[in-house]
Each structure stands twice: as C-alpha cells, then as structure tokens.
Amino acid sequence: MKNIKNLFELIAIKNPIHAKYLNKISLTNEDEIEFENLISYYLQNNISLQEQCECYLTILNDTLEETKYFIENNSYRYKSFEEVKDKVYFNETYMKKYMIGLALSSYIWIAHIKVRKYFENYLQSKSKHDNYFEIGPGHGEFFTKAVKSLKFDYYLGLDLSPTSCELTKNMVENQVKNLINNCEFLCKDFFQFQFHKKADLIVIGEVLEHVEQPLEFLKRAKDLLSDEGEIFATIPINAPAIDHIYLFTHPTEIFEMAKKADLKIKQYECFMANDYSLEKALKFKNAITMAVVFEK
C-alpha cells in the first residue's frame, strides 16, 4: 500500500526510534485497505502526507510528554475542563491535528486497532433499531462504521468542539454518500441539549476521561436510553493525554460507577498498550482501554 508506506517513511525520518515499532505492525488486508483509504481521504482534502505525519507525531509526542508527567506525579496534569478547553477543544489548529493524529493511530497503536475491531464486531451483533446517538464522535470513525452497518434509521452526533463536528460530518459524508441524509450533527453541550428521542444505542468513545464528573455523564446517558437500549463506551485507564482530566486507575472503578448509575454491565474487555497482560499493565500503570457495554 503506497500511501501507508510513504507515511511510515516520513514518520521514521522524524522519529527513528518509533520506526522500530512501525516495522512490527501487522495489519489485516481489510485494515490495510481502510488505512489506505483514510490517508487518501485526507490527501483529497488537501492534507498532505507531510501534514498527516505532523498530526500523528503531535499526538504521539504529546502523549509521551503527558506519560512522563503521569509517571513522575501519579496524576494527570490537568483536572478541569477549564484548564484544557482553549488548549484543545476550541483551538481549531490543534484540534484538527489532534483528531487526524488520533484517526491515524487507530491503525497504528495496538490497543486502538483492537478496540476498533471490538466495536465492529459489537455492531455486527446488533439487530435493527431506530436511533443511534454518539457523544463526542471525534474524528468520525465509529460514527462512520455505525452508519455503514445500516443497523439504525437515524444517527445523531453531538460534540462540543466545532472542529470535531466539522471533521466528523465531512468524513462521514465522504464515506457513506447518500446515507448522510439519515444523519444529524450538532455542536452542543451534552448536559444542556434537549433530546426529543430515546436512543437504542449511545456510543461514548473515549469521552468519560475528558469530563470532571463521569458518573453524572453516564447517568445522563442512561436517561436517554430506550427500554432495551445500550451504551457502548471506551474508557482509558492510566492513559495520560493532554486533555484527559479524570483518572481511572483500575477496571473496578468502572464497575462501581456502573452500580452508582444503576446500570448493568452486559460485556466488557480490556485492551492493553504494548500488548501487555492486564496484570502487567496495572502493575506498571501502563495504558489500558476498557470497552464496556452498559444496559439498564
């Protein structure tokens, strides 16, 4: 795949140490095609390979910097939305780099690759329903896969960041063509927006660590569910990033949060960075992404 090869070569030039990791990546044929298409999509939107490289290295280097702080201080650098909103969410230049870099990492970072596959398999297991809500769709990857699944009649994406809203809408429209008519994208605050429908599935992909009160966020999501509705959430544990403000340190904290929100956990799985075992990741406080399906 020409674009993947060229992108990896650019990254290797800028970061020779990371090149060793890139050389070990083994993608399925399906992943290679999707990754190639993602890079091509950005190229078509005048985001050069050099720029894509810079976006990826921005997210990589910032994550490494925050990891260093986390190791030294046993906490995330920032604790409030107020501290990060202008650095990230309302900083158009940075937010664009951040979202593109994250999208690319979905085909590069082990845990991100596995979480994406887990979500795809979960979607395939769902029967046909009415309404899909995604809170914080970010770069639009999960949202796009949901629309392509044809499992729902209506799709709503809600995000606080204007940049994220635009990126999601543009990517989804490019990928799903006329199915965009079944979608709505709104730049609104989740806690203040008045929903007029109940959701059969609410997706919260790496959002709870971005809010000061994740329990209240989860309770709000529960109130929006239909009787048989579910919440699919991915929750980073010991996973520092520039805009992560709520620190989850162990999967048991998610179990407790579910109880307090009066939700049951239907299924879950943990995905570790560096392909560590769960025990090793917890021992060394290495990043974990926990995928959870909640139900009433």
PDB file of C-alpha atoms in Angstrom:
ATOM      1  CA  MET A   1       0.000   0.000   0.000  1.00  0.00           C
ATOM      2  CA  LYS A   2       1.789   3.067  -1.312  1.00  0.00           C
ATOM      3  CA  ASN A   3       0.347   5.764   0.985  1.00  0.00           C
ATOM      4  CA  ILE A   4       0.887   3.741   4.153  1.00  0.00           C
ATOM      5  CA  LYS A   5       4.484   3.003   3.152  1.00  0.00           C
ATOM      6  CA  ASN A   6       5.186   6.661   2.340  1.00  0.00           C
ATOM      7  CA  LEU A   7       3.578   7.892   5.557  1.00  0.00           C
ATOM      8  CA  PHE A   8       5.571   5.428   7.664  1.00  0.00           C
ATOM      9  CA  GLU A   9       8.775   6.512   5.919  1.00  0.00           C
ATOM     10  CA  LEU A  10       8.070  10.153   6.778  1.00  0.00           C
ATOM     11  CA  ILE A  11       7.350   9.260  10.401  1.00  0.00           C
ATOM     12  CA  ALA A  12      10.562   7.202  10.548  1.00  0.00           C
ATOM     13  CA  ILE A  13      12.634  10.129   9.323  1.00  0.00           C
ATOM     14  CA  LYS A  14      11.197  12.389  12.020  1.00  0.00           C
ATOM     15  CA  ASN A  15      11.250   9.746  14.750  1.00  0.00           C
ATOM     16  CA  PRO A  16      13.740   6.912  14.058  1.00  0.00           C
ATOM     17  CA  ILE A  17      13.030   5.243  17.411  1.00  0.00           C
ATOM     18  CA  HIS A  18       9.314   4.939  16.623  1.00  0.00           C
ATOM     19  CA  ALA A  19      10.234   3.442  13.250  1.00  0.00           C
ATOM     20  CA  LYS A  20      11.142   0.210  15.042  1.00  0.00           C
ATOM     21  CA  TYR A  21       7.570  -0.021  16.322  1.00  0.00           C
ATOM     22  CA  LEU A  22       6.097   0.751  12.900  1.00  0.00           C
ATOM     23  CA  ASN A  23       8.108  -2.069  11.341  1.00  0.00           C
ATOM     24  CA  LYS A  24       6.443  -4.569  13.703  1.00  0.00           C
ATOM     25  CA  ILE A  25       2.874  -3.619  12.808  1.00  0.00           C
ATOM     26  CA  SER A  26       0.946  -6.392  11.082  1.00  0.00           C
ATOM     27  CA  LEU A  27      -2.353  -5.292   9.537  1.00  0.00           C
ATOM     28  CA  THR A  28      -5.019  -7.499   8.021  1.00  0.00           C
ATOM     29  CA  ASN A  29      -5.850  -6.946   4.348  1.00  0.00           C
ATOM     30  CA  GLU A  30      -9.079  -5.249   5.401  1.00  0.00           C
ATOM     31  CA  ASP A  31      -7.225  -2.925   7.770  1.00  0.00           C
ATOM     32  CA  GLU A  32      -4.675  -2.051   5.107  1.00  0.00           C
ATOM     33  CA  ILE A  33      -7.427  -1.097   2.673  1.00  0.00           C
ATOM     34  CA  GLU A  34      -9.222   1.015   5.302  1.00  0.00           C
ATOM     35  CA  PHE A  35      -5.986   2.687   6.402  1.00  0.00           C
ATOM     36  CA  GLU A  36      -5.016   3.423   2.808  1.00  0.00           C
ATOM     37  CA  ASN A  37      -8.480   4.886   2.199  1.00  0.00           C
ATOM     38  CA  LEU A  38      -8.205   7.066   5.300  1.00  0.00           C
ATOM     39  CA  ILE A  39      -4.871   8.510   4.178  1.00  0.00           C
ATOM     40  CA  SER A  40      -6.270   9.009   0.660  1.00  0.00           C
ATOM     41  CA  TYR A  41      -9.312  10.792   2.090  1.00  0.00           C
ATOM     42  CA  TYR A  42      -7.081  13.284   3.884  1.00  0.00           C
ATOM     43  CA  LEU A  43      -4.988  13.747   0.734  1.00  0.00           C
ATOM     44  CA  GLN A  44      -8.157  14.526  -1.229  1.00  0.00           C
ATOM     45  CA  ASN A  45      -8.919  17.175   1.369  1.00  0.00           C
ATOM     46  CA  ASN A  46      -5.557  18.850   0.815  1.00  0.00           C
ATOM     47  CA  ILE A  47      -3.899  17.372   3.890  1.00  0.00           C
ATOM     48  CA  SER A  48      -0.540  16.232   2.554  1.00  0.00           C
ATOM     49  CA  LEU A  49       1.369  13.185   3.766  1.00  0.00           C
ATOM     50  CA  GLN A  50       3.798  15.567   5.450  1.00  0.00           C
ATOM     51  CA  GLU A  51       0.926  17.206   7.324  1.00  0.00           C
ATOM     52  CA  GLN A  52      -0.532  13.820   8.263  1.00  0.00           C
ATOM     53  CA  CYS A  53       2.870  12.836   9.582  1.00  0.00           C
ATOM     54  CA  GLU A  54       2.970  16.014  11.696  1.00  0.00           C
ATOM     55  CA  CYS A  55      -0.547  15.321  13.022  1.00  0.00           C
ATOM     56  CA  TYR A  56       0.401  11.801  14.058  1.00  0.00           C
ATOM     57  CA  LEU A  57       3.660  12.902  15.675  1.00  0.00           C
ATOM     58  CA  THR A  58       1.779  15.653  17.522  1.00  0.00           C
ATOM     59  CA  ILE A  59      -0.498  13.132  19.221  1.00  0.00           C
ATOM     60  CA  LEU A  60       2.403  10.716  19.779  1.00  0.00           C
ATOM     61  CA  ASN A  61       4.770  13.289  21.272  1.00  0.00           C
ATOM     62  CA  ASP A  62       2.105  14.964  23.402  1.00  0.00           C
ATOM     63  CA  THR A  63       1.038  11.582  24.765  1.00  0.00           C
ATOM     64  CA  LEU A  64       4.652  10.723  25.613  1.00  0.00           C
ATOM     65  CA  GLU A  65       5.060  14.082  27.348  1.00  0.00           C
ATOM     66  CA  GLU A  66       1.897  13.533  29.409  1.00  0.00           C
ATOM     67  CA  THR A  67       3.014   9.968  30.187  1.00  0.00           C
ATOM     68  CA  LYS A  68       6.264  11.325  31.602  1.00  0.00           C
ATOM     69  CA  TYR A  69       4.292  13.711  33.808  1.00  0.00           C
ATOM     70  CA  PHE A  70       1.982  10.874  34.898  1.00  0.00           C
ATOM     71  CA  ILE A  71       4.880   8.609  35.876  1.00  0.00           C
ATOM     72  CA  GLU A  72       6.552  11.378  37.868  1.00  0.00           C
ATOM     73  CA  ASN A  73       3.416  12.690  39.600  1.00  0.00           C
ATOM     74  CA  ASN A  74       0.999   9.747  39.640  1.00  0.00           C
ATOM     75  CA  SER A  75      -1.723  12.028  38.294  1.00  0.00           C
ATOM     76  CA  TYR A  76      -2.848  13.718  35.099  1.00  0.00           C
ATOM     77  CA  ARG A  77      -1.510  17.216  34.504  1.00  0.00           C
ATOM     78  CA  TYR A  78      -4.931  18.870  34.285  1.00  0.00           C
ATOM     79  CA  LYS A  79      -8.011  18.309  36.456  1.00  0.00           C
ATOM     80  CA  SER A  80     -10.663  20.591  34.969  1.00  0.00           C
ATOM     81  CA  PHE A  81     -12.338  21.326  31.654  1.00  0.00           C
ATOM     82  CA  GLU A  82     -11.500  24.991  32.129  1.00  0.00           C
ATOM     83  CA  GLU A  83      -7.778  24.187  32.013  1.00  0.00           C
ATOM     84  CA  VAL A  84      -7.901  22.334  28.683  1.00  0.00           C
ATOM     85  CA  LYS A  85     -10.781  23.803  26.683  1.00  0.00           C
ATOM     86  CA  ASP A  86      -8.777  26.572  24.994  1.00  0.00           C
ATOM     87  CA  LYS A  87      -5.666  24.425  24.594  1.00  0.00           C
ATOM     88  CA  VAL A  88      -7.594  21.720  22.749  1.00  0.00           C
ATOM     89  CA  TYR A  89     -11.336  21.855  22.028  1.00  0.00           C
ATOM     90  CA  PHE A  90     -11.616  25.483  20.976  1.00  0.00           C
ATOM     91  CA  ASN A  91      -8.149  25.672  19.423  1.00  0.00           C
ATOM     92  CA  GLU A  92      -9.001  24.939  15.790  1.00  0.00           C
ATOM     93  CA  THR A  93      -5.419  24.360  14.635  1.00  0.00           C
ATOM     94  CA  TYR A  94      -4.516  21.994  17.447  1.00  0.00           C
ATOM     95  CA  MET A  95      -7.864  20.184  17.464  1.00  0.00           C
ATOM     96  CA  LYS A  96      -7.569  19.398  13.771  1.00  0.00           C
ATOM     97  CA  LYS A  97      -4.086  17.935  14.265  1.00  0.00           C
ATOM     98  CA  TYR A  98      -5.291  16.033  17.312  1.00  0.00           C
ATOM     99  CA  MET A  99      -8.279  14.448  15.551  1.00  0.00           C
ATOM    100  CA  ILE A 100      -6.331  13.488  12.404  1.00  0.00           C
ATOM    101  CA  GLY A 101      -3.498  12.079  14.503  1.00  0.00           C
ATOM    102  CA  LEU A 102      -5.946  10.013  16.555  1.00  0.00           C
ATOM    103  CA  ALA A 103      -7.664   8.713  13.431  1.00  0.00           C
ATOM    104  CA  LEU A 104      -4.318   7.536  12.045  1.00  0.00           C
ATOM    105  CA  SER A 105      -3.419   5.944  15.384  1.00  0.00           C
ATOM    106  CA  SER A 106      -6.462   3.671  15.031  1.00  0.00           C
ATOM    107  CA  TYR A 107      -4.414   1.684  12.518  1.00  0.00           C
ATOM    108  CA  ILE A 108      -1.063   2.010  14.295  1.00  0.00           C
ATOM    109  CA  TRP A 109      -1.491   1.641  18.063  1.00  0.00           C
ATOM    110  CA  ILE A 110      -2.206  -1.928  19.185  1.00  0.00           C
ATOM    111  CA  ALA A 111      -4.950  -1.067  21.679  1.00  0.00           C
ATOM    112  CA  HIS A 112      -6.668   1.268  19.199  1.00  0.00           C
ATOM    113  CA  ILE A 113      -6.633  -1.409  16.498  1.00  0.00           C
ATOM    114  CA  LYS A 114      -8.195  -3.959  18.854  1.00  0.00           C
ATOM    115  CA  VAL A 115     -10.830  -1.556  20.194  1.00  0.00           C
ATOM    116  CA  ARG A 116     -11.881  -0.655  16.657  1.00  0.00           C
ATOM    117  CA  LYS A 117     -12.331  -4.350  15.825  1.00  0.00           C
ATOM    118  CA  TYR A 118     -14.248  -4.927  19.046  1.00  0.00           C
ATOM    119  CA  PHE A 119     -16.687  -2.144  18.135  1.00  0.00           C
ATOM    120  CA  GLU A 120     -17.117  -3.524  14.612  1.00  0.00           C
ATOM    121  CA  ASN A 121     -17.956  -6.973  15.977  1.00  0.00           C
ATOM    122  CA  TYR A 122     -20.346  -5.481  18.513  1.00  0.00           C
ATOM    123  CA  LEU A 123     -22.178  -3.582  15.773  1.00  0.00           C
ATOM    124  CA  GLN A 124     -22.477  -6.713  13.659  1.00  0.00           C
ATOM    125  CA  SER A 125     -24.148  -8.494  16.574  1.00  0.00           C
ATOM    126  CA  LYS A 126     -26.857  -5.834  16.872  1.00  0.00           C
ATOM    127  CA  SER A 127     -30.318  -6.252  15.383  1.00  0.00           C
ATOM    128  CA  LYS A 128     -32.072  -3.415  13.526  1.00  0.00           C
ATOM    129  CA  HIS A 129     -33.138  -0.477  15.702  1.00  0.00           C
ATOM    130  CA  ASP A 130     -34.281   3.120  15.392  1.00  0.00           C
ATOM    131  CA  ASN A 131     -31.890   5.623  16.940  1.00  0.00           C
ATOM    132  CA  TYR A 132     -28.114   5.862  17.325  1.00  0.00           C
ATOM    133  CA  PHE A 133     -26.552   8.658  19.381  1.00  0.00           C
ATOM    134  CA  GLU A 134     -22.809   9.263  19.573  1.00  0.00           C
ATOM    135  CA  ILE A 135     -21.498  11.733  22.122  1.00  0.00           C
ATOM    136  CA  GLY A 136     -18.099  13.111  21.171  1.00  0.00           C
ATOM    137  CA  PRO A 137     -17.633  11.389  17.779  1.00  0.00           C
ATOM    138  CA  GLY A 138     -14.179  12.981  17.428  1.00  0.00           C
ATOM    139  CA  HIS A 139     -12.714  12.153  14.019  1.00  0.00           C
ATOM    140  CA  GLY A 140     -15.844  10.211  12.989  1.00  0.00           C
ATOM    141  CA  GLU A 141     -14.520   6.656  12.713  1.00  0.00           C
ATOM    142  CA  PHE A 142     -17.049   4.913  14.985  1.00  0.00           C
ATOM    143  CA  PHE A 143     -19.851   7.045  13.585  1.00  0.00           C
ATOM    144  CA  THR A 144     -18.953   6.098  10.016  1.00  0.00           C
ATOM    145  CA  LYS A 145     -18.882   2.396  10.866  1.00  0.00           C
ATOM    146  CA  ALA A 146     -22.261   2.688  12.575  1.00  0.00           C
ATOM    147  CA  VAL A 147     -23.854   4.331   9.529  1.00  0.00           C
ATOM    148  CA  LYS A 148     -22.337   1.744   7.191  1.00  0.00           C
ATOM    149  CA  SER A 149     -23.742  -1.042   9.363  1.00  0.00           C
ATOM    150  CA  LEU A 150     -27.290   0.006   8.377  1.00  0.00           C
ATOM    151  CA  LYS A 151     -28.420  -1.050  11.863  1.00  0.00           C
ATOM    152  CA  PHE A 152     -30.279   2.181  12.627  1.00  0.00           C
ATOM    153  CA  ASP A 153     -32.710   4.560  10.932  1.00  0.00           C
ATOM    154  CA  TYR A 154     -31.407   7.782  12.495  1.00  0.00           C
ATOM    155  CA  TYR A 155     -27.892   8.789  13.577  1.00  0.00           C
ATOM    156  CA  LEU A 156     -27.061  11.761  15.811  1.00  0.00           C
ATOM    157  CA  GLY A 157     -23.557  13.026  16.515  1.00  0.00           C
ATOM    158  CA  LEU A 158     -23.131  15.543  19.335  1.00  0.00           C
ATOM    159  CA  ASP A 159     -19.827  17.268  20.096  1.00  0.00           C
ATOM    160  CA  LEU A 160     -18.708  20.340  21.998  1.00  0.00           C
ATOM    161  CA  SER A 161     -15.858  21.145  19.605  1.00  0.00           C
ATOM    162  CA  PRO A 162     -16.773  22.941  16.348  1.00  0.00           C
ATOM    163  CA  THR A 163     -13.659  21.483  14.694  1.00  0.00           C
ATOM    164  CA  SER A 164     -14.593  17.949  15.696  1.00  0.00           C
ATOM    165  CA  CYS A 165     -18.178  18.430  14.474  1.00  0.00           C
ATOM    166  CA  GLU A 166     -16.941  19.573  11.072  1.00  0.00           C
ATOM    167  CA  LEU A 167     -14.350  16.791  10.742  1.00  0.00           C
ATOM    168  CA  THR A 168     -16.920  14.137  11.656  1.00  0.00           C
ATOM    169  CA  LYS A 169     -19.537  15.428   9.252  1.00  0.00           C
ATOM    170  CA  ASN A 170     -17.083  15.702   6.359  1.00  0.00           C
ATOM    171  CA  MET A 171     -15.609  12.247   6.889  1.00  0.00           C
ATOM    172  CA  VAL A 172     -18.994  10.561   7.279  1.00  0.00           C
ATOM    173  CA  GLU A 173     -20.395  12.282   4.207  1.00  0.00           C
ATOM    174  CA  ASN A 174     -17.393  11.191   2.155  1.00  0.00           C
ATOM    175  CA  GLN A 175     -17.675   7.595   3.344  1.00  0.00           C
ATOM    176  CA  VAL A 176     -21.436   6.982   3.330  1.00  0.00           C
ATOM    177  CA  LYS A 177     -22.647   9.219   0.474  1.00  0.00           C
ATOM    178  CA  ASN A 178     -26.475   9.376   0.401  1.00  0.00           C
ATOM    179  CA  LEU A 179     -26.783   7.729   3.810  1.00  0.00           C
ATOM    180  CA  ILE A 180     -25.777  11.123   5.201  1.00  0.00           C
ATOM    181  CA  ASN A 181     -29.470  12.016   4.891  1.00  0.00           C
ATOM    182  CA  ASN A 182     -30.088   9.797   7.916  1.00  0.00           C
ATOM    183  CA  CYS A 183     -27.532  11.700   9.988  1.00  0.00           C
ATOM    184  CA  GLU A 184     -27.562  14.843  12.076  1.00  0.00           C
ATOM    185  CA  PHE A 185     -24.519  16.585  13.556  1.00  0.00           C
ATOM    186  CA  LEU A 186     -24.842  19.169  16.301  1.00  0.00           C
ATOM    187  CA  CYS A 187     -22.236  21.226  18.114  1.00  0.00           C
ATOM    188  CA  LYS A 188     -23.888  21.265  21.531  1.00  0.00           C
ATOM    189  CA  ASP A 189     -23.211  20.623  25.224  1.00  0.00           C
ATOM    190  CA  PHE A 190     -24.390  17.109  26.144  1.00  0.00           C
ATOM    191  CA  PHE A 191     -25.677  18.231  29.554  1.00  0.00           C
ATOM    192  CA  GLN A 192     -27.679  21.152  28.163  1.00  0.00           C
ATOM    193  CA  PHE A 193     -29.027  19.772  24.887  1.00  0.00           C
ATOM    194  CA  GLN A 194     -32.709  18.796  24.902  1.00  0.00           C
ATOM    195  CA  PHE A 195     -33.127  15.405  23.233  1.00  0.00           C
ATOM    196  CA  HIS A 196     -36.529  14.640  21.680  1.00  0.00           C
ATOM    197  CA  LYS A 197     -35.895  10.950  21.055  1.00  0.00           C
ATOM    198  CA  LYS A 198     -34.713   7.949  23.032  1.00  0.00           C
ATOM    199  CA  ALA A 199     -31.607   6.108  21.851  1.00  0.00           C
ATOM    200  CA  ASP A 200     -31.326   2.400  21.173  1.00  0.00           C
ATOM    201  CA  LEU A 201     -27.547   2.745  21.256  1.00  0.00           C
ATOM    202  CA  ILE A 202     -25.425   5.514  22.735  1.00  0.00           C
ATOM    203  CA  VAL A 203     -21.725   5.430  21.885  1.00  0.00           C
ATOM    204  CA  ILE A 204     -19.293   7.239  24.175  1.00  0.00           C
ATOM    205  CA  GLY A 205     -15.843   6.626  22.716  1.00  0.00           C
ATOM    206  CA  GLU A 206     -13.035   7.884  24.972  1.00  0.00           C
ATOM    207  CA  VAL A 207     -15.098  10.704  26.441  1.00  0.00           C
ATOM    208  CA  LEU A 208     -15.584   9.968  30.159  1.00  0.00           C
ATOM    209  CA  GLU A 209     -11.947  10.745  30.953  1.00  0.00           C
ATOM    210  CA  HIS A 210     -12.462  14.196  29.414  1.00  0.00           C
ATOM    211  CA  VAL A 211     -15.150  15.273  31.890  1.00  0.00           C
ATOM    212  CA  GLU A 212     -14.940  16.243  35.538  1.00  0.00           C
ATOM    213  CA  GLN A 213     -17.946  14.139  36.588  1.00  0.00           C
ATOM    214  CA  PRO A 214     -18.087  10.953  34.504  1.00  0.00           C
ATOM    215  CA  LEU A 215     -20.729   9.412  36.779  1.00  0.00           C
ATOM    216  CA  GLU A 216     -23.148  12.264  36.067  1.00  0.00           C
ATOM    217  CA  PHE A 217     -22.348  11.924  32.363  1.00  0.00           C
ATOM    218  CA  LEU A 218     -23.204   8.227  32.474  1.00  0.00           C
ATOM    219  CA  LYS A 219     -26.424   8.890  34.393  1.00  0.00           C
ATOM    220  CA  ARG A 220     -27.451  11.423  31.780  1.00  0.00           C
ATOM    221  CA  ALA A 221     -26.781   8.883  29.025  1.00  0.00           C
ATOM    222  CA  LYS A 222     -28.856   6.272  30.854  1.00  0.00           C
ATOM    223  CA  ASP A 223     -31.829   8.677  30.976  1.00  0.00           C
ATOM    224  CA  LEU A 224     -31.703   8.910  27.172  1.00  0.00           C
ATOM    225  CA  LEU A 225     -31.867   5.154  26.569  1.00  0.00           C
ATOM    226  CA  SER A 226     -34.885   3.316  25.255  1.00  0.00           C
ATOM    227  CA  ASP A 227     -36.102   0.425  27.434  1.00  0.00           C
ATOM    228  CA  GLU A 228     -33.842  -2.083  25.658  1.00  0.00           C
ATOM    229  CA  GLY A 229     -31.139   0.446  24.806  1.00  0.00           C
ATOM    230  CA  GLU A 230     -27.408   0.030  25.446  1.00  0.00           C
ATOM    231  CA  ILE A 231     -24.394   2.254  25.980  1.00  0.00           C
ATOM    232  CA  PHE A 232     -21.112   1.313  24.292  1.00  0.00           C
ATOM    233  CA  ALA A 233     -18.227   3.125  25.965  1.00  0.00           C
ATOM    234  CA  THR A 234     -14.466   3.007  25.704  1.00  0.00           C
ATOM    235  CA  ILE A 235     -12.704   4.226  28.822  1.00  0.00           C
ATOM    236  CA  PRO A 236      -8.934   4.775  29.128  1.00  0.00           C
ATOM    237  CA  ILE A 237      -7.308   3.658  32.391  1.00  0.00           C
ATOM    238  CA  ASN A 238      -3.915   5.077  33.431  1.00  0.00           C
ATOM    239  CA  ALA A 239      -3.766   6.633  29.970  1.00  0.00           C
ATOM    240  CA  PRO A 240      -2.482  10.208  30.095  1.00  0.00           C
ATOM    241  CA  ALA A 241      -3.189  12.643  27.273  1.00  0.00           C
ATOM    242  CA  ILE A 242      -3.176  16.410  27.062  1.00  0.00           C
ATOM    243  CA  ASP A 243      -6.947  16.664  27.607  1.00  0.00           C
ATOM    244  CA  HIS A 244      -7.542  13.716  29.953  1.00  0.00           C
ATOM    245  CA  ILE A 245      -8.694  15.218  33.253  1.00  0.00           C
ATOM    246  CA  TYR A 246     -10.374  12.311  35.085  1.00  0.00           C
ATOM    247  CA  LEU A 247      -8.047   9.495  36.076  1.00  0.00           C
ATOM    248  CA  PHE A 248      -9.421   5.952  36.128  1.00  0.00           C
ATOM    249  CA  THR A 249      -6.823   3.672  37.724  1.00  0.00           C
ATOM    250  CA  HIS A 250      -8.491   0.235  37.685  1.00  0.00           C
ATOM    251  CA  PRO A 251     -11.375  -1.570  35.921  1.00  0.00           C
ATOM    252  CA  THR A 252     -13.123  -1.960  39.300  1.00  0.00           C
ATOM    253  CA  GLU A 253     -13.752   1.800  39.262  1.00  0.00           C
ATOM    254  CA  ILE A 254     -15.856   1.368  36.119  1.00  0.00           C
ATOM    255  CA  PHE A 255     -17.784  -1.482  37.779  1.00  0.00           C
ATOM    256  CA  GLU A 256     -18.511   0.772  40.757  1.00  0.00           C
ATOM    257  CA  MET A 257     -19.507   3.671  38.523  1.00  0.00           C
ATOM    258  CA  ALA A 258     -21.993   1.404  36.717  1.00  0.00           C
ATOM    259  CA  LYS A 259     -23.594   0.447  40.059  1.00  0.00           C
ATOM    260  CA  LYS A 260     -23.907   4.078  41.113  1.00  0.00           C
ATOM    261  CA  ALA A 261     -25.512   4.910  37.745  1.00  0.00           C
ATOM    262  CA  ASP A 262     -27.909   1.981  38.203  1.00  0.00           C
ATOM    263  CA  LEU A 263     -26.583   0.312  35.067  1.00  0.00           C
ATOM    264  CA  LYS A 264     -25.607  -3.287  34.445  1.00  0.00           C
ATOM    265  CA  ILE A 265     -22.503  -4.336  32.540  1.00  0.00           C
ATOM    266  CA  LYS A 266     -23.512  -6.649  29.714  1.00  0.00           C
ATOM    267  CA  GLN A 267     -19.972  -7.266  28.460  1.00  0.00           C
ATOM    268  CA  TYR A 268     -16.524  -5.765  28.641  1.00  0.00           C
ATOM    269  CA  GLU A 269     -12.947  -6.309  27.553  1.00  0.00           C
ATOM    270  CA  CYS A 270      -9.652  -4.616  28.337  1.00  0.00           C
ATOM    271  CA  PHE A 271      -7.082  -3.764  25.674  1.00  0.00           C
ATOM    272  CA  MET A 272      -3.547  -3.011  26.773  1.00  0.00           C
ATOM    273  CA  ALA A 273      -0.925  -0.798  25.182  1.00  0.00           C
ATOM    274  CA  ASN A 274       2.227  -2.671  24.169  1.00  0.00           C
ATOM    275  CA  ASP A 275       0.143  -5.872  24.203  1.00  0.00           C
ATOM    276  CA  TYR A 276       0.799  -6.287  27.937  1.00  0.00           C
ATOM    277  CA  SER A 277      -1.302  -8.619  30.085  1.00  0.00           C
ATOM    278  CA  LEU A 278      -3.881  -6.835  32.262  1.00  0.00           C
ATOM    279  CA  GLU A 279      -1.906  -7.704  35.388  1.00  0.00           C
ATOM    280  CA  LYS A 280       1.336  -6.304  33.989  1.00  0.00           C
ATOM    281  CA  ALA A 281      -0.364  -3.151  32.706  1.00  0.00           C
ATOM    282  CA  LEU A 282      -1.929  -2.484  36.123  1.00  0.00           C
ATOM    283  CA  LYS A 283       1.327  -3.212  37.948  1.00  0.00           C
ATOM    284  CA  PHE A 284       3.313  -0.746  35.858  1.00  0.00           C
ATOM    285  CA  LYS A 285       0.404   1.672  35.332  1.00  0.00           C
ATOM    286  CA  ASN A 286       0.614   1.194  31.598  1.00  0.00           C
ATOM    287  CA  ALA A 287      -2.269   2.446  29.466  1.00  0.00           C
ATOM    288  CA  ILE A 288      -5.414   0.308  29.207  1.00  0.00           C
ATOM    289  CA  THR A 289      -8.543   0.912  27.165  1.00  0.00           C
ATOM    290  CA  MET A 290     -11.641  -0.733  28.582  1.00  0.00           C
ATOM    291  CA  ALA A 291     -14.557  -1.310  26.197  1.00  0.00           C
ATOM    292  CA  VAL A 292     -17.848  -1.693  28.070  1.00  0.00           C
ATOM    293  CA  VAL A 293     -21.463  -2.303  27.092  1.00  0.00           C
ATOM    294  CA  PHE A 294     -23.891  -0.963  29.693  1.00  0.00           C
ATOM    295  CA  GLU A 295     -27.607  -1.744  29.863  1.00  0.00           C
ATOM    296  CA  LYS A 296     -30.471  -0.857  32.178  1.00  0.00           C
TER     297      LYS A 296
END
